[in-house]
mmCIF file of C-alpha atoms in Angstrom:
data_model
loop_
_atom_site.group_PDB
_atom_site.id
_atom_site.type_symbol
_atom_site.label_atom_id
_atom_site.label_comp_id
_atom_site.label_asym_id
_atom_site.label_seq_id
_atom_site.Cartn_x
_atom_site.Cartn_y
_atom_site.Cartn_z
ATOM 1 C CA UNK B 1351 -26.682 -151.475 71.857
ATOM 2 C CA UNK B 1352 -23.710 -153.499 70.368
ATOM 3 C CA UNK B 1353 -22.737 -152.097 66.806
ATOM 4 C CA UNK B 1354 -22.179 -154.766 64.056
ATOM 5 C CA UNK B 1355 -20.113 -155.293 61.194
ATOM 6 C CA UNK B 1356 -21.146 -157.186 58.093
ATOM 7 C CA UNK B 1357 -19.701 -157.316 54.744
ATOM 8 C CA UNK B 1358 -20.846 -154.608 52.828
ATOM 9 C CA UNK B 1359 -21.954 -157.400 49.044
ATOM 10 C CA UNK B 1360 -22.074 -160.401 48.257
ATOM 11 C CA UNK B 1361 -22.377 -162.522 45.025
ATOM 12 C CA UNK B 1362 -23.733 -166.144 44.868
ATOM 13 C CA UNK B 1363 -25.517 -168.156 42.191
ATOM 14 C CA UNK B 1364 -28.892 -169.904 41.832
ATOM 15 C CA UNK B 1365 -28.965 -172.811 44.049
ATOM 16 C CA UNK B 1366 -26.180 -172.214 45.984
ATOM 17 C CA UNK B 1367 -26.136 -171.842 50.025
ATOM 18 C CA UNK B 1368 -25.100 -168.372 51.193
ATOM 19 C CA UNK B 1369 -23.948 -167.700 54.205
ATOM 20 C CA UNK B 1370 -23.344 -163.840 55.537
ATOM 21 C CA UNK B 1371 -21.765 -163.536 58.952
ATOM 22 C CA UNK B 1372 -22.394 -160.640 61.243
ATOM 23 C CA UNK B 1373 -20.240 -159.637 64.162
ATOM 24 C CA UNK B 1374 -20.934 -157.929 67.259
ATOM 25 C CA UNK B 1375 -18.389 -157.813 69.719
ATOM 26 C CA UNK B 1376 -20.251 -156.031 72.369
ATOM 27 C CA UNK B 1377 -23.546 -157.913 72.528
ATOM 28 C CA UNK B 1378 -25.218 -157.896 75.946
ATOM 29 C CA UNK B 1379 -26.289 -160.346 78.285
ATOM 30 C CA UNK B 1380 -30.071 -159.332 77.022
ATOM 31 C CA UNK B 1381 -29.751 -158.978 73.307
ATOM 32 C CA UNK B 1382 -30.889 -160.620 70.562
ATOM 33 C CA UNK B 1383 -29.832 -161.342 67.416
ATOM 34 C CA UNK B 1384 -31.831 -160.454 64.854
ATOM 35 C CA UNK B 1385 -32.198 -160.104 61.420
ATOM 36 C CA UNK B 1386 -34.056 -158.502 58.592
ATOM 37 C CA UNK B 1387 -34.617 -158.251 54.550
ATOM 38 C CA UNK B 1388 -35.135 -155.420 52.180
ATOM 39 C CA UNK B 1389 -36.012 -155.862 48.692
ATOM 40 C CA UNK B 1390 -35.227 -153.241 46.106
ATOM 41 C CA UNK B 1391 -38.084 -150.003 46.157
ATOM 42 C CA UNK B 1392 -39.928 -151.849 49.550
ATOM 43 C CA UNK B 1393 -39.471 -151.677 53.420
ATOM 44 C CA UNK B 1394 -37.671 -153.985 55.285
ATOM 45 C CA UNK B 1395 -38.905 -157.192 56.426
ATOM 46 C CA UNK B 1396 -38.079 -159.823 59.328
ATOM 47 C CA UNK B 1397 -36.287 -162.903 58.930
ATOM 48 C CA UNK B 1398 -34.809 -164.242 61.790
ATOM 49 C CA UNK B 1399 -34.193 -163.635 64.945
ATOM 50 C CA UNK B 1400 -32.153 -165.697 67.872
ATOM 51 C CA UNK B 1401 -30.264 -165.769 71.282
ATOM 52 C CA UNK B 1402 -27.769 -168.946 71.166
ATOM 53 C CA UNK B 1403 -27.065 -171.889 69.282
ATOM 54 C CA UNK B 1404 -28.869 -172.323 65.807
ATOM 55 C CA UNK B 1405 -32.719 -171.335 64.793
ATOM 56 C CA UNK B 1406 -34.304 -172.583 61.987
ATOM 57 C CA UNK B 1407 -37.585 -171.347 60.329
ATOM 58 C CA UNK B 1408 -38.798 -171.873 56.534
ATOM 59 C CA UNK B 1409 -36.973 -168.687 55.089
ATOM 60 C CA UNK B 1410 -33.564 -169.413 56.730
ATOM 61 C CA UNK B 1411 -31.315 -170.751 59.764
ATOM 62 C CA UNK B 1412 -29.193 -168.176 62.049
ATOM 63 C CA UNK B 1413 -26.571 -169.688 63.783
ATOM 64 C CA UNK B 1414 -25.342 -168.076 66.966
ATOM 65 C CA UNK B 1415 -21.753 -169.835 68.693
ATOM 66 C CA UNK B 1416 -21.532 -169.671 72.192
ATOM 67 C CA UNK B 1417 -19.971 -166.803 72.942
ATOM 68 C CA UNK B 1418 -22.682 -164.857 71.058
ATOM 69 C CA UNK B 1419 -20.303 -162.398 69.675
ATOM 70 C CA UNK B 1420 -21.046 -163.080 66.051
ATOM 71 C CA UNK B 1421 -23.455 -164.958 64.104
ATOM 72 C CA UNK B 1422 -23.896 -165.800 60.238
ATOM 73 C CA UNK B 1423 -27.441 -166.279 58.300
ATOM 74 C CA UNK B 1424 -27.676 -169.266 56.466
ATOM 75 C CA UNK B 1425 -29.829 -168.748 52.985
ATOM 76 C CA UNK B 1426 -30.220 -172.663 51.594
ATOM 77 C CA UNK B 1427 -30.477 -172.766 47.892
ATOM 78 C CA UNK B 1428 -30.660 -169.107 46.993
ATOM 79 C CA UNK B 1429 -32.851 -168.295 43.867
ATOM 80 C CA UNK B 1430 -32.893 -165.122 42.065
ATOM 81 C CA UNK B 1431 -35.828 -163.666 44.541
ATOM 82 C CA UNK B 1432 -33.379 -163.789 46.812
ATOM 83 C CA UNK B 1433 -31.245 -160.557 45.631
ATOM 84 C CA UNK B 1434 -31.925 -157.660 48.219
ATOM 85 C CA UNK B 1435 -30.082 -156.356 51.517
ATOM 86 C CA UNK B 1436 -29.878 -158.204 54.553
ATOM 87 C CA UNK B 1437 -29.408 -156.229 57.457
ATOM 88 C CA UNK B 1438 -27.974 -158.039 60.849
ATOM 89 C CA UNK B 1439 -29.231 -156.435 64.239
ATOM 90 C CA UNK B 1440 -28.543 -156.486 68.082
ATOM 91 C CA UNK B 1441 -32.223 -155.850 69.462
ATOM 92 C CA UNK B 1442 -33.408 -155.576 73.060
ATOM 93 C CA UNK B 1443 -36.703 -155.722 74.216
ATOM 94 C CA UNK B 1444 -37.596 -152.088 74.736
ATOM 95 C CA UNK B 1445 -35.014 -150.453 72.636
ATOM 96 C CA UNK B 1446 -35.530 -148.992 68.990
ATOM 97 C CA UNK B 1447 -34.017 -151.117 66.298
ATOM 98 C CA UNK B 1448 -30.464 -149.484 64.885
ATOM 99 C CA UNK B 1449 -29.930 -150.414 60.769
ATOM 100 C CA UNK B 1450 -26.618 -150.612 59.950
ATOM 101 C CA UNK B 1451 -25.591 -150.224 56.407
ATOM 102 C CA UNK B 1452 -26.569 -154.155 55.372
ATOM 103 C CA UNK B 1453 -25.162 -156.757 53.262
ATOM 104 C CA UNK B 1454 -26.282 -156.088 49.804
ATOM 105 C CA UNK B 1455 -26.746 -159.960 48.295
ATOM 106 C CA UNK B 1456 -26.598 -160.029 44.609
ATOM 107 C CA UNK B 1457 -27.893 -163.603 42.870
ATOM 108 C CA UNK B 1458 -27.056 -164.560 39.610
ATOM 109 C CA UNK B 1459 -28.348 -167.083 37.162
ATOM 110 C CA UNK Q 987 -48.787 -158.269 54.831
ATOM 111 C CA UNK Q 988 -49.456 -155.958 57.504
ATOM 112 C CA UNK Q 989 -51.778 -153.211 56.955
ATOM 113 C CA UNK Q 990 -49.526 -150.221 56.216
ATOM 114 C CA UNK Q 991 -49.955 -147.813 53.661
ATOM 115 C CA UNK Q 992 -48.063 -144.805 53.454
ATOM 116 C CA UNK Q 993 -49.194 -141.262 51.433
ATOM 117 C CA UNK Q 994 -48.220 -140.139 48.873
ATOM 118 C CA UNK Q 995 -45.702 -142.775 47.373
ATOM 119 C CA UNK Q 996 -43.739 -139.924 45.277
ATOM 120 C CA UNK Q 997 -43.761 -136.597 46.260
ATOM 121 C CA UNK Q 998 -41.311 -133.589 44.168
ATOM 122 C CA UNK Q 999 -41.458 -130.292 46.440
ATOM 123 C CA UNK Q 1000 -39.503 -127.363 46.453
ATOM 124 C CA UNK Q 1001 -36.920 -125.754 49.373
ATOM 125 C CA UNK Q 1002 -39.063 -124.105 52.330
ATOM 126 C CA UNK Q 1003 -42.978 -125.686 51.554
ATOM 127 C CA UNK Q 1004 -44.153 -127.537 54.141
ATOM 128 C CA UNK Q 1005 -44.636 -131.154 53.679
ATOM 129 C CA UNK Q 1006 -46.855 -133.509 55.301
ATOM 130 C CA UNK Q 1007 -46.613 -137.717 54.831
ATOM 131 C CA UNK Q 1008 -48.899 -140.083 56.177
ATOM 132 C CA UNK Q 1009 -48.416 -143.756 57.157
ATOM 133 C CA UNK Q 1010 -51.821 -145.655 57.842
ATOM 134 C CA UNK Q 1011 -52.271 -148.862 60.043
ATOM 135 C CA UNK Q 1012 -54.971 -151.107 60.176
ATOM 136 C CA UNK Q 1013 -52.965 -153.517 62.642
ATOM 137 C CA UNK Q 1014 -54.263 -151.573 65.559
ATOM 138 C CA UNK Q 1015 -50.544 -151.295 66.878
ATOM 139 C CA UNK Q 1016 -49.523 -149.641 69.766
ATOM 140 C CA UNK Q 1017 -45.985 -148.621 68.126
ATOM 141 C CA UNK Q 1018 -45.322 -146.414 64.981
ATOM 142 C CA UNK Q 1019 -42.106 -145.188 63.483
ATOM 143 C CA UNK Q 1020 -41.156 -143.083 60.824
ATOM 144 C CA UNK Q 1021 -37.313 -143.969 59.355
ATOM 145 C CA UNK Q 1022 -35.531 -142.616 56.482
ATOM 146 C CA UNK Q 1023 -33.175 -144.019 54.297
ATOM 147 C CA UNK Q 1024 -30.980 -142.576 52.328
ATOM 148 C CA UNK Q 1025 -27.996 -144.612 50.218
ATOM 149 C CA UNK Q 1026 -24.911 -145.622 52.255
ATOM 150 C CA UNK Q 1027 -26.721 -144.810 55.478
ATOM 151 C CA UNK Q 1028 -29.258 -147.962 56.066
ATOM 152 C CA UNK Q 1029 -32.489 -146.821 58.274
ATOM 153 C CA UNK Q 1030 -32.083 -144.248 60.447
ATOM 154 C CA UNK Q 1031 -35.275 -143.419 63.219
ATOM 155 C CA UNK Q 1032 -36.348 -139.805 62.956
ATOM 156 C CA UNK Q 1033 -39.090 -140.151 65.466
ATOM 157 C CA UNK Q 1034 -41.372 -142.238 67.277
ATOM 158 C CA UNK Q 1035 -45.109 -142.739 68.880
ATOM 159 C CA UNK Q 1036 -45.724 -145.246 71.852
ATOM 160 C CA UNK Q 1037 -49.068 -144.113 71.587
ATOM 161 C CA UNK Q 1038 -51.803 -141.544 70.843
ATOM 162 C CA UNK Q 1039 -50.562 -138.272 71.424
ATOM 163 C CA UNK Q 1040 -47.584 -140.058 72.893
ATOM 164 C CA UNK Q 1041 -44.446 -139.555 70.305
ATOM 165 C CA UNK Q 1042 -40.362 -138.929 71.396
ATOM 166 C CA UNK Q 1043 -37.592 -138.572 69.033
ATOM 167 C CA UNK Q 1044 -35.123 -140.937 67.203
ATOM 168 C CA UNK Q 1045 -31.605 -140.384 65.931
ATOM 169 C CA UNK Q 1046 -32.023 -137.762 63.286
ATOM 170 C CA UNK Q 1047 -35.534 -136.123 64.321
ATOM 171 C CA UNK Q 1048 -34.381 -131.971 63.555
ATOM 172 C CA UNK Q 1049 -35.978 -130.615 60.715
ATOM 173 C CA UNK Q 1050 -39.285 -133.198 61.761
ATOM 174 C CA UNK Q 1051 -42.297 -133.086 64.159
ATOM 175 C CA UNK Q 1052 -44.672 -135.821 64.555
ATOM 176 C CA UNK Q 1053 -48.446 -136.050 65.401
ATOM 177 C CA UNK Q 1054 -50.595 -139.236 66.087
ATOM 178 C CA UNK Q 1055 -54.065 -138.127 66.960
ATOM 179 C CA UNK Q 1056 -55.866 -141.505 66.237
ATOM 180 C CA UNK Q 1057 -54.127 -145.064 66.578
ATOM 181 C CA UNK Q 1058 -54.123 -145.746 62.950
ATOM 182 C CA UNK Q 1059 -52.776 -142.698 61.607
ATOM 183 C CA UNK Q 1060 -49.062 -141.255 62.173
ATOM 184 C CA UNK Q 1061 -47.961 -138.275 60.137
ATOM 185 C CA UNK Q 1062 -44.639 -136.546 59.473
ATOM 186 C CA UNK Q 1063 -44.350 -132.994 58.837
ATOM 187 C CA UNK Q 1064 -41.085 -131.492 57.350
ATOM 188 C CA UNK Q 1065 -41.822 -127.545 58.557
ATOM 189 C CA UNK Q 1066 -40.413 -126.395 55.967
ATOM 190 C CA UNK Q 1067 -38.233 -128.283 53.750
ATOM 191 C CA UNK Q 1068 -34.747 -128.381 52.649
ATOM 192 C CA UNK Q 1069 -32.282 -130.618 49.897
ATOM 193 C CA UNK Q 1070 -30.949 -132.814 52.816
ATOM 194 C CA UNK Q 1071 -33.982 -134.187 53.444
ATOM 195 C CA UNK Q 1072 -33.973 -135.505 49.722
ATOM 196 C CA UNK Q 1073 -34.633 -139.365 50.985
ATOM 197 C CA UNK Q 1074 -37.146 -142.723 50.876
ATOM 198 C CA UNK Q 1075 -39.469 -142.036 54.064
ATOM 199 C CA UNK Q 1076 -40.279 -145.517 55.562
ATOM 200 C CA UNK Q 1077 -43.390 -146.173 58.329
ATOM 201 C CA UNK Q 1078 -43.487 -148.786 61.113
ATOM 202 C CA UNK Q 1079 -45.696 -150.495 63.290
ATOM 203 C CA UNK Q 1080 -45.162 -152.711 66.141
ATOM 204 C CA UNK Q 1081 -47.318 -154.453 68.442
ATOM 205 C CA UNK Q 1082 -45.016 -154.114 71.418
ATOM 206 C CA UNK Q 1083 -41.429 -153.288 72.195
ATOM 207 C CA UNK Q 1084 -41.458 -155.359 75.469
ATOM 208 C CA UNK Q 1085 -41.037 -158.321 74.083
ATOM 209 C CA UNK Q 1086 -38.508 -160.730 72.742
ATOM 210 C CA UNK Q 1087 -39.583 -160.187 69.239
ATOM 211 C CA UNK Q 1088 -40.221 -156.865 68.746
ATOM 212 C CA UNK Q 1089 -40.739 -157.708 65.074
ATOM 213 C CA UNK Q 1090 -41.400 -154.101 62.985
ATOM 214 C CA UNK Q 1091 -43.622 -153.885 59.975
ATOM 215 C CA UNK Q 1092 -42.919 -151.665 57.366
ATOM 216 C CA UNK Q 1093 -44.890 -149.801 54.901
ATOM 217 C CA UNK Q 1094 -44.161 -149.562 51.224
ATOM 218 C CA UNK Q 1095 -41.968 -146.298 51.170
ATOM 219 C CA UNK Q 1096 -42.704 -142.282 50.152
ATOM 220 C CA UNK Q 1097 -40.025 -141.118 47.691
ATOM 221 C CA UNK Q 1098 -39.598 -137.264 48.512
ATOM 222 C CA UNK Q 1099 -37.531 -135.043 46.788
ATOM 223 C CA UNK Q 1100 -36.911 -131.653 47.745
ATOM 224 C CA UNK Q 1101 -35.539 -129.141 44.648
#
């Protein structure tokens, strides 16, 4: 599966959009883009997840260009809840899911 | 939240016991996985079950064996234990990995230290 690369923090303040970007250079034809959560002391949870273009649910948008070779997650008006690590992955149906080391997101009043 | 609970949540233990975790599903999912984490290093998949009795191995899976006798209940045994496997033990369950989604539920965590 295609490796990624995502900046390793970021800072932002309450009410601000964030935006992290994720590449991966050597996506497949049949991969996904997906992504996924982690709050301090708990497992990780799913956000996201998309193929092209832009998909939009009630936690976030991911926005995918057309050459698919990076993407960026879109957090509208980040609150304090929001600190944690957001991990970017290339899944495939049928494959196990490969963490990298995440984008640790850091909100501040 | 899924139904995932993982035992113990804190476990000290010294070099060379055996230690056994346990990560129970009331999801009735096909798929669970055991990760760990450990700081710099994100999740990494020590090994996996597709099934009862079914299991294979992930990335790091030496120093590990699995079992999975009953759907709901997936445990971890660390023969006998060393400092390097000083980490936060994570449990997953999926419904299916053929499929688009293949959305992973995790379980709260076992902190294990090994002295």
């Amino acid at each position: 599966l295609a490796k990624t690369t995502q900046p390793i923090s970021m800072d932002s303040y309450e009410g601000q959009e964030v935006n992290i970007t994720c590449s991966h250079n050597n996506i497949a034809t049949n991969d996904y883009i997906t992504w996924y959560q982690q709050f301090p002391s708990q497992g990780p949870r799913f956000i996201i997840q998309g193929y092209k273009t832009k998909v939009t649910n009630e936690v976030a948008s991911l926005f995918i260009p057309a050459d698919r070779k990076s993407s960026t997650l879109s957090l509208p008006r980040v609150s304090l809840s929001d600190t944690a690590v957001y991990y970017c992955l290339v899944t495939n149906a049928g494959n196990m899911l490969t963490f990298g080391g995440g984008t640790r997101l850091m909100v501040k009043p | 939240d899924a139904g995932i609970t993982q035992s113990p949540r804190h476990k000290v233990t010294e070099t060379g016991t055996p230690v056994t975790l346990r990560c129970h599903q009331t999801e009735n999912h096909r798929y669970m996985y055991w990760y760990r984490q450990d700081p710099g290093h994100g999740l990494r998949l020590i090994h996996y079950s597709y099934g009862v009795k079914d299991t294979d191995k992930g990335e790091v899976s030496d120093g590990y064996s699995v079992s999975r006798s009953k759907t709901e209940d997936f445990l971890l045994t660390l023969e006998s234990a060393t400092s390097s496997q000083t980490s936060v033990y994570f449990c997953a369950i999926s419904e299916s990995v053929a499929t688009r989604l293949d959305e992973q539920f995790f379980g709260p965590g076992t902190r294990l230290t090994v002295l």
